[in-house]
């Protein structure tokens, strides 16, 4: 395809604090793909967002050649399959691929916006403690899977890392709201998160400052009526 | 690989009424792969199941060359990538692939064991009506996506069909428990379900009789204390 054609344009309908949007932007940056972001007001969504993702009406939407793709992990796979010059996010061996998909799926199901919200969306008390317990139990399963590897895939930054690392930027906010320490509970995951930020430009360029996420979470607490 | 080697063996840790197990068996049959099933007692799980799927402890587990793979949709993808002589379940074009993955994901999230349980797991009343409404709303979204196509992928039976068609075998039980008609609500989906059973040996050989599923559901209602 000729470069620079108008419809080659890559657009991400984005919200800067969304871990799901971060996945897509990290994947594009890993592949060296130029893209534009269009910031959405999630309380007043654009016509383009509603038209592009009529089923879920959620960010991120990846628009490539005027065609929209929804769901962040599906976008990451699309990016991997479309820009094949750079290294693949997934191993080529089907068994190893299924292994990576399993852990990305586990991370997706257990470390989510909703599971974090059980911590920041509650005052101190029983519900918040339950949320902390669940979140940390899941993260400890991921910590055991990570073990002493550099990245989840071994020496290669890949699919599981892309799926999980955006949530690292929310750790500080969760700690402040929940009064606990990820470092104490999951030291290997915290070291891995730092390693991703330091070692991968794609991650460093995508993840927002922890303090900025915390300020956003404080706004969300006001919106959702948490003291 | 030489055929007939002991570790080439394909085993499915199975439960006959599980829609998730059906996905894996349909995929294997579509590819013409010989396999054994090992029926699990879900109230007294085998050591092999607990060892093979220590995170979720759920069926199905696909064991190939002594290596276990968990999560039914990941198994379907593994089967597709491992036995490549037969037609692929997914289109080769990345955009069309992402489209199929989107709908399989939607079906997986909205038409699930848990969403069916809101119907059969409740007596007539508000909760059951809520369950029916949610189930049918999701199924109508899928009905609109199916439209007048033969299968979700067009003329080709594929990934979305494999993900969704097992739930068709539970329709009768849901209708009996919930006192409604899928035919009246989603005629195209019902016609598609019949078409899959009639047109695909893989589906016909896998889906249990509706009456047998209903009897199982009545047992589950007893176990869960629903009158």
XYZ file of C-alpha atoms in Angstrom:
454
model
C 0.000 0.000 0.000
C 1.292 3.486 -0.737
C 2.314 5.340 2.387
C 0.617 8.588 3.270
C -2.719 7.812 1.682
C -5.477 9.557 3.580
C -7.278 6.355 4.469
C -4.079 4.741 5.785
C -4.512 7.031 8.735
C -4.498 5.389 12.163
C -6.667 7.014 14.822
C -7.240 5.950 18.407
C -10.405 7.187 20.083
C -8.752 7.632 23.421
C -9.031 8.536 27.050
C -5.631 9.242 28.570
C -6.247 7.502 31.913
C -7.824 4.352 30.454
C -5.581 1.290 30.838
C -7.365 -0.222 27.827
C -6.456 2.735 25.619
C -2.879 2.470 26.889
C -2.671 -1.106 25.588
C -3.504 -0.005 22.076
C -1.086 2.928 22.124
C 1.743 0.771 23.501
C 1.130 -1.790 20.762
C 1.185 0.871 18.026
C 4.373 2.407 19.462
C 6.039 -1.014 19.702
C 5.371 -1.416 15.970
C 6.505 2.104 15.142
C 3.126 3.021 13.671
C 2.283 6.718 13.439
C -1.134 7.502 14.811
C -3.364 10.271 16.033
C -5.343 10.191 19.232
C -8.753 11.775 19.589
C -9.499 12.401 23.260
C -13.027 11.485 24.273
C -15.140 13.083 26.961
C -16.551 9.881 28.460
C -19.530 11.770 29.854
C -20.311 13.245 26.440
C -19.115 10.795 23.844
C -18.436 11.853 20.266
C -20.672 10.834 17.381
C -17.647 9.095 15.899
C -17.250 6.920 19.001
C -20.953 6.033 19.129
C -20.932 5.199 15.423
C -17.646 3.273 15.543
C -18.457 1.114 18.560
C -22.266 0.962 18.649
C -22.350 -2.227 20.727
C -20.164 -1.231 23.680
C -19.782 2.549 23.093
C -16.387 2.345 24.809
C -12.866 3.565 24.231
C -10.476 2.619 22.812
C -11.562 2.354 19.227
C -8.789 1.810 16.718
C -9.635 3.234 13.300
C -7.411 2.088 10.451
C -8.192 2.857 6.824
C -11.525 4.258 8.048
C -12.483 0.880 9.540
C -13.131 0.718 13.298
C -11.953 -2.074 15.582
C -13.217 -2.406 19.151
C -11.919 -4.166 22.258
C -8.351 -3.458 23.277
C -6.925 -6.987 23.189
C -8.464 -7.560 19.753
C -6.872 -4.292 18.655
C -3.483 -5.432 19.959
C -3.849 -8.653 17.951
C -4.926 -6.680 14.873
C -1.886 -4.412 15.200
C 0.341 -7.476 15.559
C -1.104 -9.099 12.446
C -1.162 -5.910 10.345
C 2.309 -4.468 10.965
C 4.457 -7.544 10.667
C 7.854 -5.894 10.045
C 8.498 -5.436 13.760
C 8.707 -8.409 16.140
C 5.452 -10.200 16.881
C 3.874 -9.780 20.317
C 3.005 -13.474 20.368
C 5.323 -16.479 20.002
C 5.012 -18.414 16.731
C 4.562 -21.795 18.419
C 0.829 -22.512 18.908
C 1.302 -23.925 22.406
C 3.332 -20.956 23.584
C 0.778 -18.662 21.944
C -2.020 -20.309 23.885
C 0.021 -19.903 27.065
C 0.432 -16.147 26.456
C -3.260 -15.788 25.569
C -4.209 -17.600 28.767
C -2.283 -15.155 30.948
C -3.457 -12.076 29.066
C -7.016 -13.357 29.499
C -6.433 -13.964 33.196
C -4.963 -10.482 33.631
C -7.860 -9.006 31.656
C -10.488 -10.743 33.772
C -8.972 -10.147 37.195
C -6.979 -6.901 36.963
C -9.564 -4.593 35.468
C -11.048 -1.147 35.813
C -13.870 -2.738 37.792
C -11.565 -4.632 40.143
C -9.604 -1.435 40.796
C -12.854 0.450 41.375
C -13.628 -1.870 44.285
C -10.603 -0.273 45.956
C -10.822 3.400 44.950
C -14.613 3.415 44.661
C -15.142 2.520 48.308
C -14.332 4.236 51.579
C -12.184 2.310 54.051
C -14.192 -0.651 55.276
C -15.318 -4.151 54.457
C -16.048 -3.663 50.743
C -12.700 -2.005 50.140
C -10.863 -4.733 52.066
C -12.618 -7.344 49.940
C -11.575 -5.466 46.796
C -7.959 -5.248 47.966
C -7.893 -8.946 48.818
C -9.244 -9.994 45.414
C -6.952 -7.637 43.506
C -3.854 -8.761 45.387
C -4.734 -12.451 45.164
C -4.947 -12.158 41.386
C -1.793 -10.090 41.172
C 0.050 -12.713 43.228
C -0.990 -15.384 40.731
C 0.509 -13.175 38.014
C 3.596 -12.585 40.157
C 4.100 -16.364 40.430
C 3.721 -16.717 36.654
C 6.234 -13.898 36.077
C 8.732 -15.444 38.504
C 12.248 -14.296 37.771
C 11.703 -13.651 34.079
C 12.396 -10.208 32.623
C 9.001 -10.055 30.916
C 6.054 -12.444 30.925
C 7.261 -13.954 27.675
C 10.835 -14.322 28.932
C 13.369 -11.945 27.413
C 10.803 -10.538 24.984
C 8.293 -7.816 25.840
C 5.025 -9.107 24.449
C 1.306 -9.698 24.577
C 0.892 -10.319 28.325
C 3.089 -7.353 29.182
C 1.032 -5.091 26.913
C -2.198 -6.369 28.474
C -1.108 -5.827 32.073
C 1.412 -2.977 32.276
C -1.127 -0.121 31.864
C -2.586 -1.000 35.262
C 0.830 -0.318 36.796
C 0.150 3.403 36.258
C -2.876 3.093 38.588
C -0.982 1.349 41.406
C -0.098 4.577 43.223
C -3.723 5.768 43.200
C -4.922 2.394 44.487
C -2.300 2.459 47.234
C -3.291 5.963 48.318
C -7.011 5.101 48.367
C -6.568 1.657 49.911
C -3.678 2.343 52.266
C -1.426 -0.551 51.319
C 1.802 -1.198 49.408
C 2.094 -3.129 46.157
C 5.855 -3.239 46.716
C 5.345 -5.163 49.949
C 2.737 -7.505 48.476
C 4.012 -8.099 44.936
C 7.647 -6.966 44.709
C 8.353 -8.812 41.456
C 5.389 -7.248 39.688
C 6.429 -3.790 40.853
C 10.005 -4.392 39.679
C 8.633 -5.619 36.331
C 6.445 -2.499 35.991
C 9.473 -0.264 36.589
C 11.495 -2.341 34.149
C 8.829 -1.883 31.452
C 8.795 1.895 31.941
C 12.595 2.161 31.956
C 13.264 -0.389 29.237
C 10.485 0.193 26.723
C 10.024 3.600 25.128
C 6.543 2.482 24.079
C 5.533 2.151 27.721
C 7.355 5.276 28.922
C 5.673 7.335 26.176
C 2.225 5.950 26.998
C 1.817 5.610 30.757
C 0.743 8.806 32.510
C 2.352 10.045 35.725
C 1.086 8.240 38.824
C 0.206 11.543 40.498
C -1.931 12.591 37.512
C -3.823 9.275 37.639
C -4.322 9.768 41.380
C -5.804 13.232 40.818
C -8.136 11.717 38.213
C -9.158 8.993 40.664
C -9.945 11.666 43.272
C -12.220 13.304 40.661
C -13.867 9.941 39.971
C -14.436 9.484 43.703
C -16.293 12.802 43.724
C -18.332 11.858 40.648
C -19.260 8.496 42.157
C -20.039 10.047 45.533
C -17.240 8.407 47.548
C -16.114 10.626 50.406
C 5.306 -35.574 13.422
C 4.861 -39.337 13.242
C 1.219 -40.316 13.661
C 0.221 -42.611 16.486
C 2.917 -41.570 18.893
C 1.651 -41.894 22.442
C 2.176 -38.226 23.276
C 0.348 -37.099 20.139
C -2.778 -38.122 21.975
C -5.519 -35.514 22.230
C -7.655 -35.599 25.367
C -10.508 -33.321 26.387
C -11.334 -33.122 30.088
C -15.021 -32.851 29.495
C -18.478 -32.416 30.888
C -21.130 -33.386 28.363
C -23.577 -30.566 29.114
C -20.966 -27.789 29.203
C -21.286 -25.404 26.236
C -17.605 -24.569 26.677
C -16.587 -28.216 26.303
C -18.822 -28.433 23.219
C -16.833 -25.628 21.561
C -13.613 -27.584 21.876
C -15.145 -30.838 20.626
C -16.787 -29.110 17.639
C -13.445 -27.510 16.732
C -11.606 -30.846 16.928
C -14.312 -32.564 14.835
C -14.234 -29.760 12.245
C -10.516 -30.440 11.859
C -10.966 -34.214 11.781
C -8.761 -34.712 14.829
C -9.174 -37.964 16.758
C -9.532 -37.398 20.463
C -10.620 -38.982 23.709
C -12.883 -37.379 26.241
C -12.512 -37.879 29.946
C -15.788 -37.089 31.694
C -15.363 -35.053 34.877
C -17.545 -35.126 37.959
C -17.705 -31.374 38.550
C -18.484 -31.899 42.233
C -15.458 -34.178 42.627
C -12.868 -33.076 40.119
C -10.067 -35.373 39.019
C -6.474 -34.845 40.059
C -5.661 -34.471 36.373
C -8.093 -31.570 36.028
C -6.808 -29.821 39.151
C -3.221 -30.276 37.999
C -3.913 -29.280 34.385
C -5.907 -26.133 35.124
C -4.729 -25.038 38.579
C -5.837 -21.419 38.102
C -9.482 -21.900 37.119
C -9.978 -25.635 37.866
C -12.579 -25.732 35.080
C -13.463 -27.876 32.120
C -12.715 -28.046 29.285
C -9.009 -28.707 29.357
C -7.456 -29.703 26.059
C -4.398 -31.925 26.505
C -2.231 -32.333 23.429
C 1.160 -34.040 23.536
C 0.754 -34.115 27.327
C 0.518 -30.311 27.465
C -2.678 -28.784 28.890
C -4.470 -25.767 27.430
C -7.252 -23.994 29.310
C -10.088 -21.668 28.261
C -12.327 -22.870 25.462
C -11.840 -20.012 22.980
C -8.077 -20.237 23.417
C -8.362 -23.973 22.752
C -10.362 -23.317 19.582
C -7.630 -20.950 18.395
C -4.941 -23.491 19.317
C -6.767 -26.188 17.351
C -7.065 -23.825 14.394
C -3.352 -23.001 14.459
C -2.178 -26.591 15.056
C -4.207 -28.558 12.498
C -3.875 -26.371 9.448
C -4.786 -28.895 6.731
C -8.509 -28.257 7.160
C -10.032 -24.824 6.551
C -9.240 -22.150 9.127
C -11.976 -21.033 11.500
C -10.863 -17.430 11.108
C -10.525 -15.368 7.924
C -6.967 -14.602 6.823
C -7.547 -10.844 6.523
C -6.634 -9.122 9.819
C -9.654 -6.807 9.734
C -12.093 -9.627 9.112
C -10.322 -11.633 11.824
C -10.819 -8.810 14.302
C -14.486 -8.642 13.303
C -14.968 -12.379 14.011
C -13.064 -12.091 17.289
C -15.251 -9.159 18.329
C -18.457 -11.153 17.867
C -17.092 -14.297 19.512
C -16.047 -12.125 22.442
C -19.478 -10.485 22.572
C -21.192 -13.896 22.470
C -18.817 -15.190 25.150
C -19.489 -12.264 27.482
C -23.257 -12.061 27.078
C -24.461 -15.586 26.265
C -22.828 -17.556 29.036
C -23.507 -20.230 31.601
C -24.028 -17.446 34.129
C -26.465 -15.502 31.952
C -28.470 -18.689 31.335
C -28.413 -19.419 35.070
C -30.275 -16.162 35.703
C -33.155 -17.814 33.830
C -33.058 -21.453 35.009
C -31.581 -20.628 38.412
C -34.529 -18.492 39.457
C -38.187 -19.191 40.033
C -40.664 -17.146 38.026
C -40.416 -13.558 39.191
C -38.463 -10.360 38.890
C -34.958 -11.847 38.845
C -35.885 -14.359 36.177
C -37.560 -11.680 34.054
C -34.409 -9.569 34.319
C -32.336 -12.578 33.237
C -34.621 -13.261 30.263
C -34.521 -9.629 29.194
C -30.711 -9.444 29.298
C -30.289 -12.777 27.522
C -32.726 -11.881 24.758
C -31.338 -8.373 24.304
C -27.876 -9.837 23.718
C -29.195 -12.555 21.452
C -31.027 -9.937 19.388
C -27.767 -8.053 18.887
C -26.292 -11.319 17.603
C -29.397 -11.912 15.460
C -28.885 -8.497 13.837
C -25.221 -9.312 13.172
C -26.180 -12.683 11.655
C -28.826 -11.104 9.444
C -29.561 -13.236 6.422
C -26.151 -14.893 6.286
C -25.873 -18.685 6.426
C -23.273 -18.564 9.190
C -21.758 -15.653 11.104
C -18.792 -15.646 8.750
C -20.989 -15.758 5.641
C -20.989 -19.043 3.748
C -18.291 -20.504 5.991
C -18.938 -22.098 9.387
C -16.301 -20.592 11.642
C -15.098 -19.082 14.875
C -18.241 -17.186 15.930
C -20.453 -20.159 15.092
C -18.261 -22.464 17.181
C -18.343 -20.007 20.085
C -22.131 -19.594 20.100
C -23.814 -22.742 18.770
C -23.320 -24.862 21.931
C -25.747 -22.590 23.756
C -28.418 -23.544 21.219
C -28.603 -26.954 22.936
C -29.695 -25.180 26.135
C -32.466 -23.131 24.495
C -35.192 -25.700 25.171
C -34.300 -25.912 28.867
C -34.270 -22.118 29.171
C -37.649 -21.908 27.425
C -39.162 -24.513 29.736
C -37.812 -22.824 32.865
C -38.517 -19.270 31.683
C -41.770 -19.824 29.822
C -40.932 -18.044 26.588
C -40.048 -18.868 22.980
C -36.692 -18.242 21.332
C -38.374 -18.875 17.971
C -40.724 -15.940 18.559
C -37.965 -13.646 19.847
C -34.984 -14.561 17.656
C -36.197 -16.553 14.651
C -33.016 -16.100 12.635
C -30.807 -17.377 15.455
C -33.067 -20.412 15.903
C -32.975 -21.128 12.158
C -29.181 -20.754 12.248
C -28.934 -23.183 15.181
C -30.987 -25.767 13.289
C -28.880 -25.150 10.182
C -25.675 -25.795 12.139
C -27.043 -29.080 13.521
C -28.329 -30.239 10.144
C -25.425 -28.955 8.063
C -22.391 -29.647 10.204
C -21.596 -33.167 11.380
C -19.252 -31.641 13.949
C -22.206 -29.913 15.613
C -24.633 -32.813 15.250
C -22.080 -35.181 16.827
C -21.404 -32.809 19.719
C -24.634 -31.174 20.846
C -26.670 -33.271 23.296
C -30.426 -33.737 22.970
C -32.423 -30.779 24.259
C -34.477 -33.033 26.531
C -31.318 -34.432 28.130
C -30.025 -30.909 28.810
C -33.407 -30.004 30.309
C -33.248 -32.996 32.658
C -29.749 -31.897 33.688
C -31.017 -28.367 34.313
C -33.779 -29.763 36.525
C -31.076 -31.561 38.510
C -29.106 -28.317 38.776
C -32.224 -26.522 40.005
C -32.459 -29.110 42.802
C -28.762 -28.756 43.643
C -29.044 -24.958 43.751
C -32.272 -25.094 45.745
C -34.588 -23.609 43.116
C -38.125 -24.981 43.467
